[in-house]
């Protein structure tokens, strides 16, 4: 689970498992920001589990461990997906309100420069800077990353 299977030792592994994956490789992909969507991370997680269950017989510790890891990890991933969706919805609503306020402001109280060009309201020119601190983009894999560290230990 933690490192790639050594095909020099497990000589038939490559003939059975066509897309190997392990948690160490997943950690490297996190560290190098290769995951851009949690669905990509989830796919690799499920691939680790599926590979272990495909290669190993159901009565082995590896197969049973894959089942346990799958249940635990799937709950963590679902929790992260919910967190991301909640944060993204809050950001969407926040910026929707900014746009609405900006539009209302420009329709009612825009100031003009000497050339009669409307000036931007400084409160809405830098939306991202003015966003509440809890609205920042979350580390999408934060808790799942902790899970991988937990598994590695």
CSV table of N, CA and C in Angstrom, one decimal:
chain,number,residue,atom,x,y,z
A,1,UNK,N,0.8,-1.2,0.0
A,1,UNK,CA,0.0,0.0,0.0
A,1,UNK,C,0.9,1.3,0.0
A,2,UNK,N,2.0,1.2,0.7
A,2,UNK,CA,2.7,2.5,0.9
A,2,UNK,C,3.7,2.8,-0.1
A,3,UNK,N,4.3,1.8,-0.8
A,3,UNK,CA,5.3,1.9,-1.8
A,3,UNK,C,4.9,1.1,-3.0
A,4,UNK,N,5.5,1.4,-4.2
A,4,UNK,CA,5.2,0.6,-5.4
A,4,UNK,C,5.6,-0.9,-5.1
A,5,UNK,N,4.8,-1.8,-5.7
A,5,UNK,CA,5.2,-3.2,-5.6
A,5,UNK,C,6.4,-3.4,-6.4
A,6,UNK,N,7.4,-4.1,-5.8
A,6,UNK,CA,8.6,-4.5,-6.5
A,6,UNK,C,8.4,-5.6,-7.4
A,7,UNK,N,8.4,-5.3,-8.7
A,7,UNK,CA,8.1,-6.4,-9.7
A,7,UNK,C,9.2,-7.3,-9.9
A,8,UNK,N,10.4,-7.0,-9.4
A,8,UNK,CA,11.5,-8.0,-9.4
A,8,UNK,C,11.3,-9.1,-8.4
A,9,UNK,N,10.6,-8.8,-7.3
A,9,UNK,CA,10.3,-9.8,-6.3
A,9,UNK,C,8.9,-10.4,-6.6
A,10,UNK,N,7.9,-9.6,-6.9
A,10,UNK,CA,6.6,-10.1,-7.2
A,10,UNK,C,6.5,-10.1,-8.8
A,11,UNK,N,7.0,-11.2,-9.4
A,11,UNK,CA,7.2,-11.2,-10.8
A,11,UNK,C,6.0,-11.2,-11.7
A,12,UNK,N,4.9,-11.7,-11.1
A,12,UNK,CA,3.6,-11.7,-11.9
A,12,UNK,C,2.7,-10.5,-11.7
A,13,UNK,N,3.1,-9.6,-10.9
A,13,UNK,CA,2.3,-8.5,-10.6
A,13,UNK,C,1.9,-7.6,-11.8
A,14,UNK,N,2.9,-7.3,-12.6
A,14,UNK,CA,2.6,-6.5,-13.8
A,14,UNK,C,1.7,-7.2,-14.8
A,15,UNK,N,1.7,-8.5,-14.8
A,15,UNK,CA,0.8,-9.2,-15.8
A,15,UNK,C,-0.6,-9.2,-15.3
A,16,UNK,N,-0.8,-9.0,-14.0
A,16,UNK,CA,-2.2,-9.0,-13.4
A,16,UNK,C,-2.7,-7.5,-13.2
A,17,UNK,N,-1.8,-6.7,-12.7
A,17,UNK,CA,-2.2,-5.3,-12.4
A,17,UNK,C,-1.6,-4.4,-13.5
A,18,UNK,N,-2.5,-3.8,-14.3
A,18,UNK,CA,-2.1,-3.0,-15.4
A,18,UNK,C,-1.8,-1.5,-15.0
A,19,UNK,N,-2.4,-1.0,-14.0
A,19,UNK,CA,-2.3,0.4,-13.5
A,19,UNK,C,-1.9,0.4,-12.1
A,20,UNK,N,-0.6,0.1,-11.7
A,20,UNK,CA,-0.3,0.1,-10.3
A,20,UNK,C,-0.4,1.5,-9.7
A,21,UNK,N,-0.7,1.5,-8.4
A,21,UNK,CA,-0.8,2.8,-7.6
A,21,UNK,C,-0.5,2.4,-6.2
A,22,UNK,N,0.0,3.4,-5.4
A,22,UNK,CA,0.3,3.2,-4.0
A,22,UNK,C,0.2,4.5,-3.3
A,23,UNK,N,0.1,4.5,-2.0
A,23,UNK,CA,0.0,5.7,-1.2
A,23,UNK,C,1.2,6.6,-1.3
A,24,UNK,N,2.4,6.0,-1.4
A,24,UNK,CA,3.6,6.8,-1.6
A,24,UNK,C,3.6,7.7,-2.9
A,25,UNK,N,3.1,7.0,-3.9
A,25,UNK,CA,3.0,7.7,-5.2
A,25,UNK,C,2.0,8.8,-5.1
A,26,UNK,N,0.9,8.5,-4.4
A,26,UNK,CA,-0.2,9.5,-4.2
A,26,UNK,C,0.4,10.7,-3.4
A,27,UNK,N,1.2,10.5,-2.4
A,27,UNK,CA,1.8,11.5,-1.6
A,27,UNK,C,2.6,12.4,-2.5
A,28,UNK,N,3.4,11.8,-3.4
A,28,UNK,CA,4.3,12.6,-4.3
A,28,UNK,C,3.4,13.4,-5.2
A,29,UNK,N,2.3,12.9,-5.7
A,29,UNK,CA,1.4,13.7,-6.5
A,29,UNK,C,0.8,14.8,-5.8
A,30,UNK,N,0.5,14.7,-4.5
A,30,UNK,CA,0.0,15.8,-3.7
A,30,UNK,C,1.1,16.8,-3.6
A,31,UNK,N,2.3,16.4,-3.2
A,31,UNK,CA,3.4,17.3,-3.0
A,31,UNK,C,3.8,18.1,-4.2
A,32,UNK,N,3.6,17.5,-5.4
A,32,UNK,CA,3.9,18.2,-6.7
A,32,UNK,C,2.7,18.8,-7.3
A,33,UNK,N,1.6,18.8,-6.6
A,33,UNK,CA,0.4,19.5,-7.1
A,33,UNK,C,-0.1,18.9,-8.4
A,34,UNK,N,0.0,17.6,-8.5
A,34,UNK,CA,-0.5,16.9,-9.8
A,34,UNK,C,-2.0,16.6,-9.7
A,35,UNK,N,-2.6,16.6,-8.5
A,35,UNK,CA,-4.0,16.5,-8.4
A,35,UNK,C,-4.6,17.9,-8.5
A,36,UNK,N,-5.5,18.1,-9.5
A,36,UNK,CA,-6.2,19.3,-9.6
A,36,UNK,C,-7.7,19.2,-9.2
A,37,UNK,N,-8.1,18.0,-9.1
A,37,UNK,CA,-9.5,17.7,-8.6
A,37,UNK,C,-9.5,16.6,-7.6
A,38,UNK,N,-10.4,16.7,-6.7
A,38,UNK,CA,-10.4,15.6,-5.7
A,38,UNK,C,-10.8,14.3,-6.3
A,39,UNK,N,-11.6,14.4,-7.5
A,39,UNK,CA,-12.0,13.1,-8.2
A,39,UNK,C,-10.7,12.4,-8.7
A,40,UNK,N,-9.7,13.1,-9.0
A,40,UNK,CA,-8.4,12.5,-9.5
A,40,UNK,C,-7.8,11.7,-8.3
A,41,UNK,N,-7.8,12.4,-7.1
A,41,UNK,CA,-7.2,11.7,-5.9
A,41,UNK,C,-8.1,10.5,-5.6
A,42,UNK,N,-9.4,10.7,-5.6
A,42,UNK,CA,-10.3,9.6,-5.3
A,42,UNK,C,-10.1,8.4,-6.2
A,43,UNK,N,-9.9,8.7,-7.5
A,43,UNK,CA,-9.6,7.6,-8.5
A,43,UNK,C,-8.4,6.8,-8.1
A,44,UNK,N,-7.3,7.5,-7.8
A,44,UNK,CA,-6.1,6.8,-7.4
A,44,UNK,C,-6.2,6.0,-6.1
A,45,UNK,N,-7.0,6.6,-5.1
A,45,UNK,CA,-7.2,5.9,-3.9
A,45,UNK,C,-8.0,4.6,-4.2
A,46,UNK,N,-9.0,4.7,-5.0
A,46,UNK,CA,-9.8,3.5,-5.3
A,46,UNK,C,-8.9,2.5,-6.1
A,47,UNK,N,-8.0,3.0,-6.9
A,47,UNK,CA,-7.1,2.1,-7.7
A,47,UNK,C,-6.2,1.3,-6.7
A,48,UNK,N,-5.7,2.0,-5.7
A,48,UNK,CA,-4.9,1.2,-4.7
A,48,UNK,C,-5.7,0.1,-4.1
A,49,UNK,N,-6.9,0.4,-3.7
A,49,UNK,CA,-7.7,-0.6,-3.1
A,49,UNK,C,-8.1,-1.8,-4.1
A,50,UNK,N,-8.5,-1.4,-5.3
A,50,UNK,CA,-8.8,-2.4,-6.3
A,50,UNK,C,-7.7,-3.3,-6.7
A,51,UNK,N,-6.5,-2.7,-6.8
A,51,UNK,CA,-5.3,-3.5,-7.1
A,51,UNK,C,-5.0,-4.5,-6.1
A,52,UNK,N,-5.1,-4.1,-4.8
A,52,UNK,CA,-4.8,-5.0,-3.7
A,52,UNK,C,-5.8,-6.1,-3.7
A,53,UNK,N,-7.1,-5.8,-4.0
A,53,UNK,CA,-8.1,-6.8,-3.9
A,53,UNK,C,-8.1,-7.7,-5.2
A,54,UNK,N,-7.6,-7.2,-6.3
A,54,UNK,CA,-7.5,-8.0,-7.5
A,54,UNK,C,-6.3,-9.0,-7.4
A,55,UNK,N,-5.2,-8.5,-6.9
A,55,UNK,CA,-4.0,-9.4,-6.8
A,55,UNK,C,-4.0,-10.4,-5.7
A,56,UNK,N,-4.6,-10.0,-4.5
A,56,UNK,CA,-4.6,-10.8,-3.3
A,56,UNK,C,-5.9,-11.6,-3.1
A,57,UNK,N,-5.8,-12.8,-2.6
A,57,UNK,CA,-7.0,-13.6,-2.3
A,57,UNK,C,-7.7,-13.0,-1.1
A,58,UNK,N,-9.1,-13.2,-1.1
A,58,UNK,CA,-9.9,-12.6,0.0
A,58,UNK,C,-9.5,-13.0,1.4
A,59,UNK,N,-8.9,-14.1,1.6
A,59,UNK,CA,-8.5,-14.6,2.9
A,59,UNK,C,-7.2,-14.0,3.4
A,60,UNK,N,-6.5,-13.2,2.6
A,60,UNK,CA,-5.2,-12.7,3.0
A,60,UNK,C,-5.3,-11.4,3.8
A,61,UNK,N,-4.3,-11.1,4.5
A,61,UNK,CA,-4.3,-9.8,5.3
A,61,UNK,C,-4.4,-8.6,4.4
A,62,UNK,N,-3.8,-8.7,3.2
A,62,UNK,CA,-3.7,-7.6,2.3
A,62,UNK,C,-5.1,-7.2,1.8
A,63,UNK,N,-5.9,-8.3,1.4
A,63,UNK,CA,-7.2,-8.1,1.0
A,63,UNK,C,-8.1,-7.5,2.1
A,64,UNK,N,-8.0,-8.0,3.3
A,64,UNK,CA,-8.8,-7.5,4.4
A,64,UNK,C,-8.4,-6.1,4.8
A,65,UNK,N,-7.1,-5.8,4.7
A,65,UNK,CA,-6.6,-4.5,5.0
A,65,UNK,C,-7.1,-3.5,4.0
A,66,UNK,N,-7.2,-3.9,2.7
A,66,UNK,CA,-7.7,-3.1,1.7
A,66,UNK,C,-9.2,-2.7,1.9
A,67,UNK,N,-9.9,-3.7,2.4
A,67,UNK,CA,-11.3,-3.4,2.8
A,67,UNK,C,-11.4,-2.3,3.9
A,68,UNK,N,-10.6,-2.5,4.9
A,68,UNK,CA,-10.7,-1.6,6.1
A,68,UNK,C,-10.2,-0.2,5.6
A,69,UNK,N,-9.1,-0.1,4.9
A,69,UNK,CA,-8.6,1.2,4.4
A,69,UNK,C,-9.7,1.8,3.5
A,70,UNK,N,-10.3,1.0,2.7
A,70,UNK,CA,-11.3,1.6,1.8
A,70,UNK,C,-12.5,2.3,2.5
A,71,UNK,N,-13.0,1.6,3.5
A,71,UNK,CA,-14.1,2.1,4.3
A,71,UNK,C,-13.7,3.4,5.0
A,72,UNK,N,-12.5,3.4,5.7
A,72,UNK,CA,-12.0,4.6,6.4
A,72,UNK,C,-11.7,5.7,5.4
A,73,UNK,N,-11.0,5.4,4.4
A,73,UNK,CA,-10.6,6.5,3.4
A,73,UNK,C,-11.7,7.1,2.7
A,74,UNK,N,-12.7,6.2,2.3
A,74,UNK,CA,-13.9,6.7,1.6
A,74,UNK,C,-14.6,7.7,2.4
A,75,UNK,N,-14.8,7.4,3.7
A,75,UNK,CA,-15.4,8.4,4.6
A,75,UNK,C,-14.7,9.7,4.6
A,76,UNK,N,-13.4,9.7,4.7
A,76,UNK,CA,-12.6,10.9,4.8
A,76,UNK,C,-12.7,11.7,3.5
A,77,UNK,N,-12.7,11.0,2.4
A,77,UNK,CA,-12.8,11.7,1.0
A,77,UNK,C,-14.1,12.3,0.9
A,78,UNK,N,-15.2,11.6,1.3
A,78,UNK,CA,-16.5,12.2,1.2
A,78,UNK,C,-16.7,13.4,2.1
A,79,UNK,N,-16.1,13.4,3.3
A,79,UNK,CA,-16.1,14.5,4.2
A,79,UNK,C,-15.4,15.7,3.5
A,80,UNK,N,-14.2,15.5,2.9
A,80,UNK,CA,-13.5,16.5,2.2
A,80,UNK,C,-14.3,17.1,1.0
A,81,UNK,N,-15.0,16.2,0.3
A,81,UNK,CA,-15.8,16.7,-0.9
A,81,UNK,C,-16.9,17.6,-0.3
A,82,UNK,N,-17.6,17.2,0.8
A,82,UNK,CA,-18.6,18.1,1.4
A,82,UNK,C,-18.0,19.4,1.8
A,83,UNK,N,-16.9,19.4,2.4
A,83,UNK,CA,-16.2,20.7,2.9
A,83,UNK,C,-15.9,21.6,1.7
A,84,UNK,N,-15.4,21.0,0.6
A,84,UNK,CA,-15.0,21.8,-0.6
A,84,UNK,C,-16.3,22.4,-1.2
A,85,UNK,N,-17.3,21.6,-1.3
A,85,UNK,CA,-18.6,22.1,-1.8
A,85,UNK,C,-19.1,23.2,-1.0
A,86,UNK,N,-19.1,23.1,0.3
A,86,UNK,CA,-19.6,24.2,1.2
A,86,UNK,C,-18.8,25.5,1.0
A,87,UNK,N,-17.5,25.3,1.0
A,87,UNK,CA,-16.6,26.5,0.8
A,87,UNK,C,-16.8,27.2,-0.5
A,88,UNK,N,-16.9,26.4,-1.6
A,88,UNK,CA,-17.2,26.9,-2.9
A,88,UNK,C,-18.5,27.6,-3.0
A,89,UNK,N,-19.5,27.1,-2.3
A,89,UNK,CA,-20.8,27.7,-2.3
A,89,UNK,C,-20.8,29.0,-1.6
A,90,UNK,N,-20.1,29.1,-0.5
A,90,UNK,CA,-19.9,30.3,0.3
A,90,UNK,C,-19.2,31.4,-0.6
A,91,UNK,N,-18.2,31.0,-1.3
A,91,UNK,CA,-17.5,31.9,-2.1
A,91,UNK,C,-18.4,32.4,-3.3
A,92,UNK,N,-19.1,31.5,-3.9
A,92,UNK,CA,-20.0,31.9,-4.9
A,92,UNK,C,-21.0,32.9,-4.5
A,93,UNK,N,-21.6,32.7,-3.3
A,93,UNK,CA,-22.6,33.6,-2.8
A,93,UNK,C,-22.0,34.9,-2.4
A,94,UNK,N,-20.8,34.9,-1.9
A,94,UNK,CA,-20.1,36.1,-1.5
A,94,UNK,C,-19.8,37.0,-2.7
A,95,UNK,N,-19.3,36.4,-3.8
A,95,UNK,CA,-18.9,37.1,-5.0
A,95,UNK,C,-20.2,37.5,-5.7
A,96,UNK,N,-21.3,36.8,-5.6
A,96,UNK,CA,-22.5,37.2,-6.2
A,96,UNK,C,-23.0,38.4,-5.5
A,97,UNK,N,-22.9,38.5,-4.2
A,97,UNK,CA,-23.3,39.7,-3.5
A,97,UNK,C,-22.4,40.9,-3.8
A,98,UNK,N,-21.2,40.6,-4.0
A,98,UNK,CA,-20.2,41.7,-4.4
A,98,UNK,C,-20.7,42.3,-5.8
A,99,UNK,N,-21.0,41.4,-6.7
A,99,UNK,CA,-21.4,41.9,-8.0
A,99,UNK,C,-22.7,42.6,-8.0
A,100,UNK,N,-23.6,42.1,-7.2
A,100,UNK,CA,-24.9,42.8,-7.0
A,100,UNK,C,-24.7,44.2,-6.4
A,101,UNK,N,-23.9,44.3,-5.4
A,101,UNK,CA,-23.7,45.6,-4.7
A,101,UNK,C,-22.9,46.5,-5.6
A,102,UNK,N,-22.0,46.0,-6.4
A,102,UNK,CA,-21.2,46.8,-7.3
A,102,UNK,C,-22.2,47.4,-8.4
A,103,UNK,N,-23.1,46.5,-8.9
A,103,UNK,CA,-24.0,47.0,-9.9
A,103,UNK,C,-24.9,48.0,-9.4
A,104,UNK,N,-25.5,47.8,-8.2
A,104,UNK,CA,-26.3,48.8,-7.5
A,104,UNK,C,-25.6,50.1,-7.3
A,105,UNK,N,-24.4,50.0,-6.9
A,105,UNK,CA,-23.6,51.2,-6.6
A,105,UNK,C,-23.3,52.0,-7.9
A,106,UNK,N,-23.0,51.3,-9.0
A,106,UNK,CA,-22.7,52.0,-10.2
A,106,UNK,C,-23.9,52.6,-10.8
A,107,UNK,N,-25.1,52.1,-10.5
A,107,UNK,CA,-26.3,52.6,-11.0
A,107,UNK,C,-26.8,53.8,-10.2
A,108,UNK,N,-26.4,54.0,-9.0
A,108,UNK,CA,-26.9,55.0,-8.1
A,108,UNK,C,-25.9,56.1,-7.7
A,109,UNK,N,-24.7,55.7,-7.5
A,109,UNK,CA,-23.8,56.7,-6.9
A,109,UNK,C,-22.4,56.7,-7.4
A,110,UNK,N,-22.3,56.5,-8.7
A,110,UNK,CA,-20.9,56.5,-9.3
A,110,UNK,C,-20.4,57.9,-9.3
A,111,UNK,N,-19.2,58.1,-8.9
A,111,UNK,CA,-18.5,59.4,-9.1
A,111,UNK,C,-17.9,59.4,-10.4
A,112,UNK,N,-17.6,60.6,-10.9
A,112,UNK,CA,-17.0,60.7,-12.2
A,112,UNK,C,-15.7,61.5,-12.1
A,113,UNK,N,-14.8,61.2,-13.0
A,113,UNK,CA,-13.5,61.9,-13.1
A,113,UNK,C,-13.8,63.1,-13.9
A,114,UNK,N,-12.8,64.0,-14.0
A,114,UNK,CA,-12.9,65.2,-14.8
A,114,UNK,C,-13.3,64.9,-16.3
A,115,UNK,N,-13.0,63.7,-16.8
A,115,UNK,CA,-13.3,63.3,-18.1
A,115,UNK,C,-14.7,62.6,-18.2
A,116,UNK,N,-15.5,62.6,-17.1
A,116,UNK,CA,-16.8,62.0,-17.0
A,116,UNK,C,-16.7,60.5,-17.2
A,117,UNK,N,-15.6,59.9,-16.7
A,117,UNK,CA,-15.4,58.4,-16.7
A,117,UNK,C,-15.7,57.9,-15.3
A,118,UNK,N,-16.7,57.0,-15.1
A,118,UNK,CA,-17.0,56.5,-13.8
A,118,UNK,C,-15.8,55.9,-13.1
A,119,UNK,N,-15.6,56.3,-11.9
A,119,UNK,CA,-14.5,55.6,-11.1
A,119,UNK,C,-15.0,54.4,-10.4
A,120,UNK,N,-14.2,53.4,-10.3
A,120,UNK,CA,-14.5,52.2,-9.6
A,120,UNK,C,-14.6,52.4,-8.1
A,121,UNK,N,-15.5,51.8,-7.5
A,121,UNK,CA,-15.6,51.9,-6.0
A,121,UNK,C,-14.5,51.0,-5.5
A,122,UNK,N,-13.6,51.6,-4.7
A,122,UNK,CA,-12.4,50.8,-4.2
A,122,UNK,C,-12.8,49.6,-3.4
A,123,UNK,N,-14.0,49.6,-2.8
A,123,UNK,CA,-14.4,48.5,-2.0
A,123,UNK,C,-14.7,47.2,-2.9
A,124,UNK,N,-14.9,47.4,-4.2
A,124,UNK,CA,-15.2,46.2,-5.0
A,124,UNK,C,-14.2,46.0,-6.1
A,125,UNK,N,-13.1,46.7,-6.1
A,125,UNK,CA,-12.1,46.5,-7.2
A,125,UNK,C,-11.2,45.3,-6.9
A,126,UNK,N,-11.1,44.9,-5.6
A,126,UNK,CA,-10.2,43.8,-5.3
A,126,UNK,C,-11.0,42.8,-4.5
A,127,UNK,N,-12.0,42.1,-5.2
A,127,UNK,CA,-12.9,41.1,-4.6
A,127,UNK,C,-12.1,40.1,-3.7
A,128,UNK,N,-11.1,39.5,-4.3
A,128,UNK,CA,-10.4,38.4,-3.6
A,128,UNK,C,-9.8,38.9,-2.4
A,129,UNK,N,-9.2,40.1,-2.4
A,129,UNK,CA,-8.6,40.6,-1.2
A,129,UNK,C,-9.6,40.9,-0.1
A,130,UNK,N,-10.8,41.3,-0.5
A,130,UNK,CA,-11.8,41.7,0.5
A,130,UNK,C,-12.6,40.5,0.9
A,131,UNK,N,-12.4,39.3,0.3
A,131,UNK,CA,-13.2,38.1,0.7
A,131,UNK,C,-12.8,37.7,2.2
A,132,UNK,N,-13.8,37.3,2.9
A,132,UNK,CA,-13.5,36.8,4.3
A,132,UNK,C,-12.4,35.7,4.3
A,133,UNK,N,-11.6,35.7,5.3
A,133,UNK,CA,-10.5,34.8,5.3
A,133,UNK,C,-10.9,33.3,5.2
A,134,UNK,N,-12.1,33.0,5.8
A,134,UNK,CA,-12.5,31.6,5.7
A,134,UNK,C,-13.1,31.3,4.3
A,135,UNK,N,-13.0,32.2,3.4
A,135,UNK,CA,-13.5,31.9,2.0
A,135,UNK,C,-12.3,31.6,1.1
A,136,UNK,N,-11.1,31.5,1.6
A,136,UNK,CA,-10.0,31.2,0.7
A,136,UNK,C,-10.1,29.8,0.2
A,137,UNK,N,-9.5,29.5,-0.9
A,137,UNK,CA,-9.5,28.2,-1.5
A,137,UNK,C,-8.9,27.2,-0.5
A,138,UNK,N,-9.7,26.2,-0.1
A,138,UNK,CA,-9.1,25.2,0.8
A,138,UNK,C,-8.1,24.3,0.2
A,139,UNK,N,-7.2,23.8,1.1
A,139,UNK,CA,-6.3,22.8,0.7
A,139,UNK,C,-7.2,21.5,0.4
A,140,UNK,N,-7.5,21.3,-0.8
A,140,UNK,CA,-8.5,20.3,-1.2
A,140,UNK,C,-8.1,18.9,-0.6
A,141,UNK,N,-6.9,18.6,-0.3
A,141,UNK,CA,-6.5,17.3,0.1
A,141,UNK,C,-6.0,17.3,1.5
A,142,UNK,N,-6.2,18.4,2.3
A,142,UNK,CA,-5.6,18.5,3.6
A,142,UNK,C,-5.8,17.4,4.5
A,143,UNK,N,-7.1,17.0,4.8
A,143,UNK,CA,-7.4,15.9,5.7
A,143,UNK,C,-7.0,14.6,5.1
A,144,UNK,N,-7.2,14.4,3.8
A,144,UNK,CA,-6.8,13.2,3.1
A,144,UNK,C,-5.3,13.0,3.2
A,145,UNK,N,-4.6,14.1,3.1
A,145,UNK,CA,-3.1,14.1,3.2
A,145,UNK,C,-2.8,13.6,4.6
A,146,UNK,N,-3.5,14.0,5.6
A,146,UNK,CA,-3.2,13.6,7.0
A,146,UNK,C,-3.5,12.1,7.1
A,147,UNK,N,-4.5,11.6,6.3
A,147,UNK,CA,-4.8,10.2,6.3
A,147,UNK,C,-3.6,9.4,5.7
A,148,UNK,N,-3.0,9.9,4.6
A,148,UNK,CA,-1.9,9.2,4.0
A,148,UNK,C,-0.7,9.1,5.0
A,149,UNK,N,-0.5,10.3,5.7
A,149,UNK,CA,0.6,10.3,6.7
A,149,UNK,C,0.3,9.3,7.8
A,150,UNK,N,-1.0,9.2,8.2
A,150,UNK,CA,-1.4,8.2,9.3
A,150,UNK,C,-1.1,6.8,8.8
A,151,UNK,N,-1.4,6.5,7.6
A,151,UNK,CA,-1.2,5.2,7.0
A,151,UNK,C,0.3,4.9,6.9
A,152,UNK,N,1.1,5.9,6.6
A,152,UNK,CA,2.5,5.7,6.5
A,152,UNK,C,3.2,5.4,7.8
A,153,UNK,N,2.6,5.9,8.9
A,153,UNK,CA,3.1,5.6,10.2
A,153,UNK,C,2.5,4.4,10.7
